Coordinates of C-alpha atoms (C1' of nucleotides) in Angstrom, one line a residue:
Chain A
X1341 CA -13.2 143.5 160.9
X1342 CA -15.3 144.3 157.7
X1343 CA -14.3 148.0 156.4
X1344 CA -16.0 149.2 153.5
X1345 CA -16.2 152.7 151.5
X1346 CA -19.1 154.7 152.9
X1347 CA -20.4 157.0 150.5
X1348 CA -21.7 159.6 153.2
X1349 CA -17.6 160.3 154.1
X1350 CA -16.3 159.6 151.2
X1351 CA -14.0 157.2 153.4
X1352 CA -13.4 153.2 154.0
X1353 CA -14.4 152.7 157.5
X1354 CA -15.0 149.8 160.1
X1355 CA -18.7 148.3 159.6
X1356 CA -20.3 149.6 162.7
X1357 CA -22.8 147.6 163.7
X1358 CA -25.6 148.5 165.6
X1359 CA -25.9 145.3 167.6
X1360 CA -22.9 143.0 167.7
X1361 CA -23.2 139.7 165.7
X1362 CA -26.1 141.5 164.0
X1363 CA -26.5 142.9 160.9
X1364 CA -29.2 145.2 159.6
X1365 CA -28.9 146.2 155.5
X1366 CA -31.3 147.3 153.3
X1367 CA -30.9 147.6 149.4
X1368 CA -32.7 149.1 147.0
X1369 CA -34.9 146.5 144.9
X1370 CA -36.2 147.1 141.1
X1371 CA -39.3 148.5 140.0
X1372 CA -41.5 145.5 138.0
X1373 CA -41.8 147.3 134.7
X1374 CA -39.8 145.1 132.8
X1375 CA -37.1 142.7 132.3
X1376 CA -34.1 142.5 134.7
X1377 CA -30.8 143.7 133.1
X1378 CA -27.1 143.2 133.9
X1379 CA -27.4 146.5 136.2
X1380 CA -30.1 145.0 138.4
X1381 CA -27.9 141.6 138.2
X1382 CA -24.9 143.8 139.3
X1383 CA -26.3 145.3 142.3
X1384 CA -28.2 141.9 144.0
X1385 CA -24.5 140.0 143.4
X1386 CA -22.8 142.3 144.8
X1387 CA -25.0 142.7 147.8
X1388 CA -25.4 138.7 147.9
X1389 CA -22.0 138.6 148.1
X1390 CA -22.0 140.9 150.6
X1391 CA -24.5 139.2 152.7
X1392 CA -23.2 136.1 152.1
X1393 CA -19.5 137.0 153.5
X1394 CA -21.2 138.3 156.8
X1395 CA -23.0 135.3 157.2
X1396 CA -20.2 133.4 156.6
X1397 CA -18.2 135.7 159.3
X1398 CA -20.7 134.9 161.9
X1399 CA -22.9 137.5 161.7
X1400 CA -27.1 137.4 161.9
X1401 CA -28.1 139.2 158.5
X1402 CA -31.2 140.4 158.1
X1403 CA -31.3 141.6 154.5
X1404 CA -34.5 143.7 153.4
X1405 CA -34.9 144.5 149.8
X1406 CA -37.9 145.9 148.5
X1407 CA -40.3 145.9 145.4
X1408 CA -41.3 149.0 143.6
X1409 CA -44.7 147.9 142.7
X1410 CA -46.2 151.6 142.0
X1411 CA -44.6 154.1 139.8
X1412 CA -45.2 156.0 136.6
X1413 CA -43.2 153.6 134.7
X1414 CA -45.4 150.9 135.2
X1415 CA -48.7 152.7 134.7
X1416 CA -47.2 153.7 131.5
X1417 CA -46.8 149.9 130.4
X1418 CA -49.9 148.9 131.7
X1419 CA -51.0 151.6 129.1
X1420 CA -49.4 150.7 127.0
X1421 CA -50.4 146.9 126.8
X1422 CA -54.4 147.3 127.8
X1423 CA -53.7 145.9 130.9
X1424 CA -53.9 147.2 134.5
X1425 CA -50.7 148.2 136.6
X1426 CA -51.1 145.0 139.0
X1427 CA -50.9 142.9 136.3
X1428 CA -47.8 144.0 135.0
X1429 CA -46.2 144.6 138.6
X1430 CA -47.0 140.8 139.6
X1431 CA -45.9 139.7 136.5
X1432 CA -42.3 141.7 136.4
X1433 CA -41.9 140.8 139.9
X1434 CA -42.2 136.8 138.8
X1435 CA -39.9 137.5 136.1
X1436 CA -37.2 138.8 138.5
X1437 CA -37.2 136.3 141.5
X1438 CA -37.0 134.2 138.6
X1439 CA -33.3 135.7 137.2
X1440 CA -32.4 135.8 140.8
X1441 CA -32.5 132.4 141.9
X1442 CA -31.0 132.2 138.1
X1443 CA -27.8 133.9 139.1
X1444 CA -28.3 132.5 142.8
X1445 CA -29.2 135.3 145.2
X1446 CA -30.9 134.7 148.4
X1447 CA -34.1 135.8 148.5
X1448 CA -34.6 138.6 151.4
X1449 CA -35.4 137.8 154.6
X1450 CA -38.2 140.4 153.5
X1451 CA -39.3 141.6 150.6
X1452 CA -42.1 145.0 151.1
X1453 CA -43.9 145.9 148.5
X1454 CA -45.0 149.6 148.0
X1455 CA -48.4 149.2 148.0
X1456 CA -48.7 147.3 151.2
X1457 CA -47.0 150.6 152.6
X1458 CA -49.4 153.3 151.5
X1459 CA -50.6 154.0 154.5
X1460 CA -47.7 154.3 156.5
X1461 CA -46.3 156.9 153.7
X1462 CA -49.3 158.5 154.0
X1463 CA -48.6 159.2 157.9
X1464 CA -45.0 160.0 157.0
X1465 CA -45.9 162.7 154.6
X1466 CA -48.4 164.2 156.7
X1467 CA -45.6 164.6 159.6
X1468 CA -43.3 166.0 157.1
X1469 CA -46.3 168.5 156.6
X1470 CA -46.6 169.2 160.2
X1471 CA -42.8 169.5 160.9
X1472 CA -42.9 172.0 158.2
X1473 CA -40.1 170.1 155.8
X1474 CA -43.3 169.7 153.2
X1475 CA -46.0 171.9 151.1
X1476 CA -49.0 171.1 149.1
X1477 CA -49.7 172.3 145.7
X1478 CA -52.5 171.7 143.8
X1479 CA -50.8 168.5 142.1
X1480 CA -49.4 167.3 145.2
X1481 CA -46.9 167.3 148.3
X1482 CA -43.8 168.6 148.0
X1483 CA -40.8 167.5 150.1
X1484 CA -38.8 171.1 151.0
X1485 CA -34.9 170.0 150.2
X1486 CA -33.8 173.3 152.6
X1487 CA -35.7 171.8 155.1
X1488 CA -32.4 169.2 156.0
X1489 CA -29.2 171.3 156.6
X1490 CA -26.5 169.0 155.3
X1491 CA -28.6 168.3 152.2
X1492 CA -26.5 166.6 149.5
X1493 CA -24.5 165.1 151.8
X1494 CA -24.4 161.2 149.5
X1495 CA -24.2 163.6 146.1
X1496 CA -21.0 165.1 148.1
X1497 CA -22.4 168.7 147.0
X1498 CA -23.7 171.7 148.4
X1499 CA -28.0 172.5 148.1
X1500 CA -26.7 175.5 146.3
X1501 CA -24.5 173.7 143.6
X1502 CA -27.1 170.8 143.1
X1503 CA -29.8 173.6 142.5
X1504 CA -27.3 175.0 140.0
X1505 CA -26.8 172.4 137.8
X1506 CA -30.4 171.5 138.0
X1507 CA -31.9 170.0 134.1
X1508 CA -35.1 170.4 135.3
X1509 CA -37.4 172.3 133.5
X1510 CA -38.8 175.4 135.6
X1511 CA -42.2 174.5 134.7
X1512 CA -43.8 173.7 137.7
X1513 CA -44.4 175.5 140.8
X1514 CA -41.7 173.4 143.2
X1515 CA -40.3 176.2 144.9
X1516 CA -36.7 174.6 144.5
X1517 CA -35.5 171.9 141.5
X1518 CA -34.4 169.8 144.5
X1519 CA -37.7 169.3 145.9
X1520 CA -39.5 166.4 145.0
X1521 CA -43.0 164.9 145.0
X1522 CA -43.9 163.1 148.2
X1523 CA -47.7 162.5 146.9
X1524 CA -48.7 162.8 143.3
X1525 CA -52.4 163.0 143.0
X1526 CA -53.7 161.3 140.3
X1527 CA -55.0 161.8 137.2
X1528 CA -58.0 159.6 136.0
X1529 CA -57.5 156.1 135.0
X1530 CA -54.4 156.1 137.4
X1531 CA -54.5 153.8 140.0
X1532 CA -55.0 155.9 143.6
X1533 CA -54.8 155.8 147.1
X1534 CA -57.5 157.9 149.5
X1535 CA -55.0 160.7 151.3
X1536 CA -55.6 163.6 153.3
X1537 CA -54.8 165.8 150.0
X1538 CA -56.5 164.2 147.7
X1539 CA -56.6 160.3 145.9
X1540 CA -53.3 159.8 144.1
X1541 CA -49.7 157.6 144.9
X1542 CA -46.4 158.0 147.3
X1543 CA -44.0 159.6 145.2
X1544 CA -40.6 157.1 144.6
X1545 CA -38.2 158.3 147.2
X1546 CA -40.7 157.9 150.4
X1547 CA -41.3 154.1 150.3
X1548 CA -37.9 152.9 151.0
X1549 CA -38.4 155.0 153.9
X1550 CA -40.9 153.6 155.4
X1551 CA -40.4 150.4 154.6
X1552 CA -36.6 150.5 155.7
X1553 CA -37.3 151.9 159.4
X1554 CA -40.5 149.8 159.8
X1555 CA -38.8 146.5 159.0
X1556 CA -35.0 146.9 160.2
X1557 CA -35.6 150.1 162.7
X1558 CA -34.3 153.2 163.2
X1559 CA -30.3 153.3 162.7
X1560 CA -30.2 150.3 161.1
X1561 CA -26.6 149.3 159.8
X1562 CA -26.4 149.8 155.8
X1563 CA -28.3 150.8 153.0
X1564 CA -27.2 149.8 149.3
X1565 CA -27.8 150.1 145.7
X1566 CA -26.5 150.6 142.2
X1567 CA -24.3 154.1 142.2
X1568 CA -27.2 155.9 140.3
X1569 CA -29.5 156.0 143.0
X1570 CA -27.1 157.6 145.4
X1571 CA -28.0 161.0 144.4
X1572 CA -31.2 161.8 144.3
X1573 CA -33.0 158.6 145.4
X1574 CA -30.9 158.0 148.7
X1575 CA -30.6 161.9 149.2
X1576 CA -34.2 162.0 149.6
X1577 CA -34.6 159.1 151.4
X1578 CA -32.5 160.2 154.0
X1579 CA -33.8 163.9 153.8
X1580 CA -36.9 162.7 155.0
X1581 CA -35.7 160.7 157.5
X1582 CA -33.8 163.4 159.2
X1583 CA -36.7 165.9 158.6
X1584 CA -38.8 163.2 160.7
X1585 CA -35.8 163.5 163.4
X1586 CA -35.5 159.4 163.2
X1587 CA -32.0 158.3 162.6
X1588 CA -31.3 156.5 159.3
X1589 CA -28.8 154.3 157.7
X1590 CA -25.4 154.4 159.5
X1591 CA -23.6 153.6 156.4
X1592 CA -24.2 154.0 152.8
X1593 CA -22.7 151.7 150.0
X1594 CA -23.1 151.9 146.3
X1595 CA -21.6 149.7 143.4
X1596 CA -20.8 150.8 140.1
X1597 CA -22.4 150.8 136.7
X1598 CA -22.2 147.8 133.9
X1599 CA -20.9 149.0 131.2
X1600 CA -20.6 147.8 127.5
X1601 CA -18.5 149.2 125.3
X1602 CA -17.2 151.7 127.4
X1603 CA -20.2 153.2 128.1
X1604 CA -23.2 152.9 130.6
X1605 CA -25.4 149.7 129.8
X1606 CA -28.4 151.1 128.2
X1607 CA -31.3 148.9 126.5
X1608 CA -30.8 150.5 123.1
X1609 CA -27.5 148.7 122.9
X1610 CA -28.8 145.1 122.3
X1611 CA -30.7 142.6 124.0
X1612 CA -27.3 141.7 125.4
X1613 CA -28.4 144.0 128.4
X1614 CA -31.2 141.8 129.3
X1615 CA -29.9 139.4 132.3
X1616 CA -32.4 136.5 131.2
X1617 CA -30.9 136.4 128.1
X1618 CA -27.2 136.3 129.5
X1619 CA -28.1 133.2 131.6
X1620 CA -29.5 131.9 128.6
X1621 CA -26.6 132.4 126.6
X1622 CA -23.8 131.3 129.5
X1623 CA -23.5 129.7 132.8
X1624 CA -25.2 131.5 135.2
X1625 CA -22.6 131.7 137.4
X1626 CA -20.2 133.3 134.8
X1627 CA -22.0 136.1 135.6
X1628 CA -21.6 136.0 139.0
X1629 CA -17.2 135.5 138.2
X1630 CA -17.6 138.0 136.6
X1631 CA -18.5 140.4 139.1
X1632 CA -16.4 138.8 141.4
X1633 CA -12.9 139.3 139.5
X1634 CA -13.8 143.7 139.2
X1635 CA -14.0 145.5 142.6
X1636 CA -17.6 146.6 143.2
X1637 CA -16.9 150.3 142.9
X1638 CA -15.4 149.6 139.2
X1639 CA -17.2 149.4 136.3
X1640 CA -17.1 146.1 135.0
X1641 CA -17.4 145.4 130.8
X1642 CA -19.6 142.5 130.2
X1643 CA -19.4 141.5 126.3
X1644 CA -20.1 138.4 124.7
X1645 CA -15.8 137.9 125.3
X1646 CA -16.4 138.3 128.2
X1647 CA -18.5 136.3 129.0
X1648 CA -17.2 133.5 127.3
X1649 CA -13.7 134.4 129.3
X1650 CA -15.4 134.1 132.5
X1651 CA -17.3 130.7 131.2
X1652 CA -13.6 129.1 130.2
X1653 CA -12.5 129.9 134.0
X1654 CA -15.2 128.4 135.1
X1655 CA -15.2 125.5 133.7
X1656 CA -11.1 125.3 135.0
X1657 CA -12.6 126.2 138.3
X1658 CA -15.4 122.8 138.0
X1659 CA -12.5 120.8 136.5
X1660 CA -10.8 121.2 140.0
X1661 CA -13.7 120.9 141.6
X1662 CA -14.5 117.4 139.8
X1663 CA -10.5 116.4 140.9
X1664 CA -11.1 117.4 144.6
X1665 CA -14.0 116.1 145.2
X1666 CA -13.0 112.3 145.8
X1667 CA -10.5 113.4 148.0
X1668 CA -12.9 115.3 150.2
X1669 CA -15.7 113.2 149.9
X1670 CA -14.5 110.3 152.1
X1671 CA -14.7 107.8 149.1
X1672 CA -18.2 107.8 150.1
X1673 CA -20.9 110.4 149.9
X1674 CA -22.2 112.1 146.9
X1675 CA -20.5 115.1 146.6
X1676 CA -22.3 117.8 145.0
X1677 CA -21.7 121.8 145.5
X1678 CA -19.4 122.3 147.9
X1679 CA -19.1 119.7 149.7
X1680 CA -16.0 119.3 151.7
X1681 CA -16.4 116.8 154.5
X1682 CA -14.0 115.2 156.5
X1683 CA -11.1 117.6 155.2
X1684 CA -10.1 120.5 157.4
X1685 CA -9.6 123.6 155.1
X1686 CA -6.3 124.8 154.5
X1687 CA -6.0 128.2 157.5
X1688 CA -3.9 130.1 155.5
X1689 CA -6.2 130.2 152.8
X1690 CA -9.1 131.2 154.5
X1691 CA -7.2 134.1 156.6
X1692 CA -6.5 135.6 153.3
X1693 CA -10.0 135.4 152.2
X1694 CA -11.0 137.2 155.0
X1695 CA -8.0 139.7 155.2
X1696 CA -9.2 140.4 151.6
X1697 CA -13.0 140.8 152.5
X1698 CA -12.5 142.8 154.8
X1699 CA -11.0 145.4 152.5
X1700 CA -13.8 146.8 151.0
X1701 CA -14.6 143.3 149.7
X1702 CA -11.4 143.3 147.7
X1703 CA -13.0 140.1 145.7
X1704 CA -10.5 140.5 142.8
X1705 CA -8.1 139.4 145.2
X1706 CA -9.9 136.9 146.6
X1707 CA -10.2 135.5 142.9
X1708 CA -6.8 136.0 142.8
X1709 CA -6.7 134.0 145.8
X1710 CA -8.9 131.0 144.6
X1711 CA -7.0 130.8 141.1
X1712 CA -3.6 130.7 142.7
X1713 CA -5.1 128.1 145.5
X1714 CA -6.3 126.3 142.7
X1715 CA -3.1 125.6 140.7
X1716 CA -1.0 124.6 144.2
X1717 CA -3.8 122.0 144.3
X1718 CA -3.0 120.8 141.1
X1719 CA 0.4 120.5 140.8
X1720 CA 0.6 118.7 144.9
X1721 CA -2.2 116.4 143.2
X1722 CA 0.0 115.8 139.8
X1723 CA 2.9 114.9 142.1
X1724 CA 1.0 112.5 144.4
X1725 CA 0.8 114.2 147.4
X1726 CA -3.0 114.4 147.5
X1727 CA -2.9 114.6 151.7
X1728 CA -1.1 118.0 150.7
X1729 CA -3.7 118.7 148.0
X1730 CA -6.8 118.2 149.6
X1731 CA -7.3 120.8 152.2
X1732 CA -6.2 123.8 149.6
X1733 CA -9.6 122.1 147.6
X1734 CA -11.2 122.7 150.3
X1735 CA -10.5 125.5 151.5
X1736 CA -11.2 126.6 147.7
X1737 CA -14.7 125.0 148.1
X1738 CA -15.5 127.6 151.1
X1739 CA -13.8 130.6 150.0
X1740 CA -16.2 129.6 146.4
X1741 CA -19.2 128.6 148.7
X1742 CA -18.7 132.1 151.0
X1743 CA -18.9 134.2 147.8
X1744 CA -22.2 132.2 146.4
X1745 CA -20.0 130.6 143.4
X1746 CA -21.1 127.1 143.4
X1747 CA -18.8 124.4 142.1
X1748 CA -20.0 121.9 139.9
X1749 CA -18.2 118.3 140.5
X1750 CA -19.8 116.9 137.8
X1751 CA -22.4 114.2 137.1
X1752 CA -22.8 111.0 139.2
X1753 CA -22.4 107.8 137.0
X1754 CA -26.7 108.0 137.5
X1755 CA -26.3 110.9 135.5
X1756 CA -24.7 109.7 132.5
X1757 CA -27.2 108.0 129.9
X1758 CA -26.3 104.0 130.6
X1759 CA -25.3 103.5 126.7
X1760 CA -22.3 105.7 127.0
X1761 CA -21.3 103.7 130.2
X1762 CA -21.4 101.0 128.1
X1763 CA -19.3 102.6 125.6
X1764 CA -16.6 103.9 128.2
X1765 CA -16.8 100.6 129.6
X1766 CA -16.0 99.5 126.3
X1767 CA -12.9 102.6 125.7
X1768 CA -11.2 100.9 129.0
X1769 CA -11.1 96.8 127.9
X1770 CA -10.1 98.3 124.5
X1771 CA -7.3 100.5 125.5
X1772 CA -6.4 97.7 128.2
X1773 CA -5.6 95.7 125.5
X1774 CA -3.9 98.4 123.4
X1775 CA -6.5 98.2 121.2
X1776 CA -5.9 102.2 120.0
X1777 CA -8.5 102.7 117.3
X1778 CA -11.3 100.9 118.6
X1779 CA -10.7 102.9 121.9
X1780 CA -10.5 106.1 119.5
X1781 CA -13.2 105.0 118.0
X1782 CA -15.4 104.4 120.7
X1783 CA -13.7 108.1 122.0
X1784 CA -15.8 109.7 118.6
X1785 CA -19.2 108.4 119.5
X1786 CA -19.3 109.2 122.9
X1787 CA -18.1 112.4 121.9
X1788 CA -20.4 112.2 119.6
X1789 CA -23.0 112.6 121.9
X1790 CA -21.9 115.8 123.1
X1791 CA -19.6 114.1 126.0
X1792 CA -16.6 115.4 126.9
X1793 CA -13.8 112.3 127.5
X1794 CA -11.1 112.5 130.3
X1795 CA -8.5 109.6 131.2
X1796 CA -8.5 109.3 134.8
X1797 CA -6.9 106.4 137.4
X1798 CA -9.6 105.1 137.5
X1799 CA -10.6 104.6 133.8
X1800 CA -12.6 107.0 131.2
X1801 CA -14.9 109.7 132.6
X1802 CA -17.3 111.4 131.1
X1803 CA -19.1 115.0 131.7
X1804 CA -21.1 117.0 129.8
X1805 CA -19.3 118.8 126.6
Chain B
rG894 C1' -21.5 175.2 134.5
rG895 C1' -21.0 172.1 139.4
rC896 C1' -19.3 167.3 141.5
rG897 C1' -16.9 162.7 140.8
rG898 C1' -14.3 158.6 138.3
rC899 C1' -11.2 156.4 134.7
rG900 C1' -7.2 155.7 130.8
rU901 C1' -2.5 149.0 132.6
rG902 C1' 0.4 143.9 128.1
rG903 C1' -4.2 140.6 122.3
rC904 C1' -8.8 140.9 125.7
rC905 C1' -11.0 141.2 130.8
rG906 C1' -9.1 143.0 135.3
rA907 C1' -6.1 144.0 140.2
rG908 C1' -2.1 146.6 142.2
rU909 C1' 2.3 149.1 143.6
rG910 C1' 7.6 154.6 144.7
rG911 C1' 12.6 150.2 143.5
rC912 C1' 12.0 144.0 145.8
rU913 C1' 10.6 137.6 141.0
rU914 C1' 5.7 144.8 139.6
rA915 C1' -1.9 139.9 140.6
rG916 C1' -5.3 136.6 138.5
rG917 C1' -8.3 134.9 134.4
rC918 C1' -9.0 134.2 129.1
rA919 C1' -6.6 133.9 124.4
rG920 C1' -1.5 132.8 122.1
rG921 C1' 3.6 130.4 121.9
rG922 C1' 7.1 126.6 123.8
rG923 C1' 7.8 122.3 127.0
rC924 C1' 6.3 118.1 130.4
rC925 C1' 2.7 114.3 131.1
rU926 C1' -0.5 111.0 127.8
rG927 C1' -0.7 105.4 123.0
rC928 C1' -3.2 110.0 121.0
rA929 C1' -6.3 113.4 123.4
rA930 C1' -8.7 115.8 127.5
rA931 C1' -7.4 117.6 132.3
rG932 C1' -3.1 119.2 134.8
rC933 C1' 1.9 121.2 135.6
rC934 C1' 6.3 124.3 134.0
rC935 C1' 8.2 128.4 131.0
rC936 C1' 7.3 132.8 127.8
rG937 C1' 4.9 138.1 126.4
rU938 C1' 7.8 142.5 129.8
rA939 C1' 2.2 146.8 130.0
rC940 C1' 0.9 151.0 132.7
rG941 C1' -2.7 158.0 127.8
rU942 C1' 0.8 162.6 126.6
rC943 C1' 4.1 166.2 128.4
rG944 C1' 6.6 168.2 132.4
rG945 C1' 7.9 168.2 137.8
rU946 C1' 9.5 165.9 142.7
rU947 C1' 12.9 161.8 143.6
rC948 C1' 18.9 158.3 143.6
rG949 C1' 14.7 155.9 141.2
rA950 C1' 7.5 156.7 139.0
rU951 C1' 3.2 152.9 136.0
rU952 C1' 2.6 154.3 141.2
rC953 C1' 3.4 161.2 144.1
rC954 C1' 2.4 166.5 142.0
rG955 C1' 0.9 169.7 137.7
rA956 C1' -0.8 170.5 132.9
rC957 C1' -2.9 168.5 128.7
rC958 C1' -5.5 164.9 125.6
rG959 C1' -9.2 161.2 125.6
rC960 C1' -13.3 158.5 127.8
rC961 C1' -17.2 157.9 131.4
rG962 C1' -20.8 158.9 135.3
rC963 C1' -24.0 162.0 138.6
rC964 C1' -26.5 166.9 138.8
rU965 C1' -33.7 164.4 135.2
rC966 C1' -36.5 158.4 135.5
rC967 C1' -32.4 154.9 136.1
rA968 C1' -29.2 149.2 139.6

RNA sequence: GGCGGCGUGGCCGAGUGGCUUAGGCAGGGGCCUGCAAAGCCCCGUACGUCGGUUCGAUUCCGACCGCCGCCUCCA
């Protein structure tokens, strides 16, 4: 049974689930204004993770995550670049299922987009007016935080305390810091919506509601995101919800900030932020390790070190995979990813994966798990007993497939340019005959070519250096 | 000011009142190998400071120091 800290309690509790077998979650997508960064990376690996557990457990998933395709920020770049907000919305939003499938997250099983919800925010802000939990001013609607009693609940603070520590300037006429702007009319050249109280746009915290409750219903099982948007964003969200007497979320879950250098990742620290650039610099699914090996509440220190750390334990992690895979294969098929026919995972293995999920997706101890799994596959393969060996590889392929990390076994034969065939073909008569610097030499060009060379059983292998 | 989190060996990063006190990366030694690569074995003996509780604390309590986050747009 899946327990995980819930930020309303402050507590690790069972995943209650709405439906049995079913699960409902909803998480927080970017707003297309710009490039995805190791913060956005962060919070769809841990959620694919996440998702990818459940459905591994059994469970029907259906994952909504949304895209903020109206907001200040983006009217400001539009601005900024002569160019209208749609364009730079569509073309952010191409940018980040792009880095997704990069770092290899599911795509949703839907994916709402603000502006296809104006209408229904509309409706939901004019209900808040009626209920009375909402005003109008003359620049817009207001939501009225004092209209939900246990306001604050996900900041774990009182109305009053939140009001006094308000940064806010006093400026406006909100009658409370803690209310916030349901509709902002607009000011010309912004892009509008016709409303009741004039043309203008939903303000940021409203959509999620809508879109949450239309697509997964009321109550539905979790709501997610990066720890920032706990308090205010999912405050407000759920403010309104309440004030609209429709149960929301039954659990809240929030993972921690990437940080470099000890502090929170921020964009005026080096295009090392940028998440395109990472997979451009590493394996994509270094990334990924690297989340995996910090708890999801922790902050987690990506660096060039360490992402090159995570890279070298990858590559120990496909160096298994390219040993196991013969042995799992059947002799026969292809094996790519994480293949594992015809070998019955090792039980043990798996019950502590699961054990170890279920703690609040303890996934530093399931790396611990994979690692350890990984060198008692080894050593039962260096000492011949590859019947012992082969279901620990594959149980290390599942536990590795159940968290989205993909194994690489390496290149097919088709794969490798037919000249350096011909030159390991070559290495093997040489060395049959003892023949030690022609085989070294033949060992240089192929290396050469940027090849790495391993002596196997069954004669030279090659892979990509 | 309010609320919350964190300080672990060269680095990343778990965890625990004592019992062989993760794992990865890097480093040292060994085995294997014609030499490598890959792999296996062994090694470092760490828990911010000062007190307290305890037979015993890195782990509990307190104080302090340092760092970070939220309270404003933010994953």
């Amino acid at each position: 049974m899946l327990h995980l800290f819930d930020t309303a309690t402050g507590t690790v509790t069972p995943l209650r689930r709405r439906t049995p077998g079913e699960v409902s979650m909803y998480v927080c997508g970017p707003t297309v204004y710009g490039p995805p960064h190791l913060g956005h990376g962060r919070f769809a690996l841990v959620f694919d993770v996440l998702r990818r557990y459940l459905m591994w457990s059994g469970d029907e998933v259906v994952y909504v995550s949304n895209i903020t395709d109206v907001d200040d920020k983006i009217i400001d770049r539009a601005a900024a670049e002569h160019t209208t907000a749609d364009v730079v919305a569509h073309h952010w939003e191409q940018m980040w299922w792009q880095a997704m499938d990069r770092i290899g997250v599911l795509r949703p099983t839907h994916d709402p987009h603000a502006t296809a919800y104006i209408a229904d925010m509309v409706a939901l802000v004019a209900d808040l007016i009626d209920r009375g939990a909402a005003y109008v001013l003359d620049d817009g609607v207001y939501f009225d935080s004092s209209a939900v009693a246990d306001y604050g609940l996900l900041a774990r603070q009182s109305l009053d305390s939140l009001r006094a520590g308000a940064r806010v300037d006093v400026d406006d006429a909100k009658r409370s810091p803690t209310d916030f702007a349901l509709w902002k009319l607009a000011k010309p050249g912004e892009p509008a919506w016709p409303s009741p109280w004039g043309a203008g746009r939903p303000g940021w915290h409203t959509e999620c509601v809508v879109m949450s409750l239309d697509l997964l219903g009321d109550g539905f099982d979790l709501h997610g995101g990066g720890a920032d948007l706990a308090f205010p964003h999912h405050e407000n969200e759920r403010a309104q919800a309440m004030a609209c007497g429709r149960p929301f979320a039954r659990h809240w879950m929030h993972n921690g900030f990437v940080e470099v250098g000890g502090e929170k990742m921020s964009k005026s620290l080096g295009n090392f932020t940028d998440l395109t650039d990472l997979c451009d610099r590493h394996d994509p699914r270094a990334y990924r390790l690297l989340v995996l090996r910090s708890h999801y509440r922790s902050p987690v220190e990506v660096s060039e070190a360490s992402a090159t750390d995570a890279t070298r334990a990858l590559e120990r992690l496909d160096a298994f995979a390219r040993r196991m895979a013969p042995l799992l294969s059947n002799g026969s098929a292809n094996v790519s990813g994480n293949s594992h026919a015809g070998v019955t995972p090792d039980p043990a293995v798996l019950d502590s994966f699961a054990r170890a999920m279920d703690d609040d997706l303890d996934t530093p101890a399931v790396m611990d798990l994979v690692f350890t799994t990984v060198r008692s596959a080894n050593a039962l393969a260096d000492a011949g007993n590859a019947d012992a060996a082969a279901p620990l590889g594959a149980a290390v392929f599942v536990v590795c497939e159940a968290v989205g990390l993909m194994l690489d076994a390496g290149a097919a034969d088709a794969e490798v340019p037919a000249e350096l065939l011909e030159l390991a073909r070559q290495r093997d008569a040489a060395r049959a005959n003892r023949d030690f610097a022609a085989a070294d030499h033949l060992r240089d060009r192929i290396q050469a070519a940027g090849w790495v060379v391993e002596d196997t059983a069954d004669g030279t292998a090659l892979r990509p250096g």
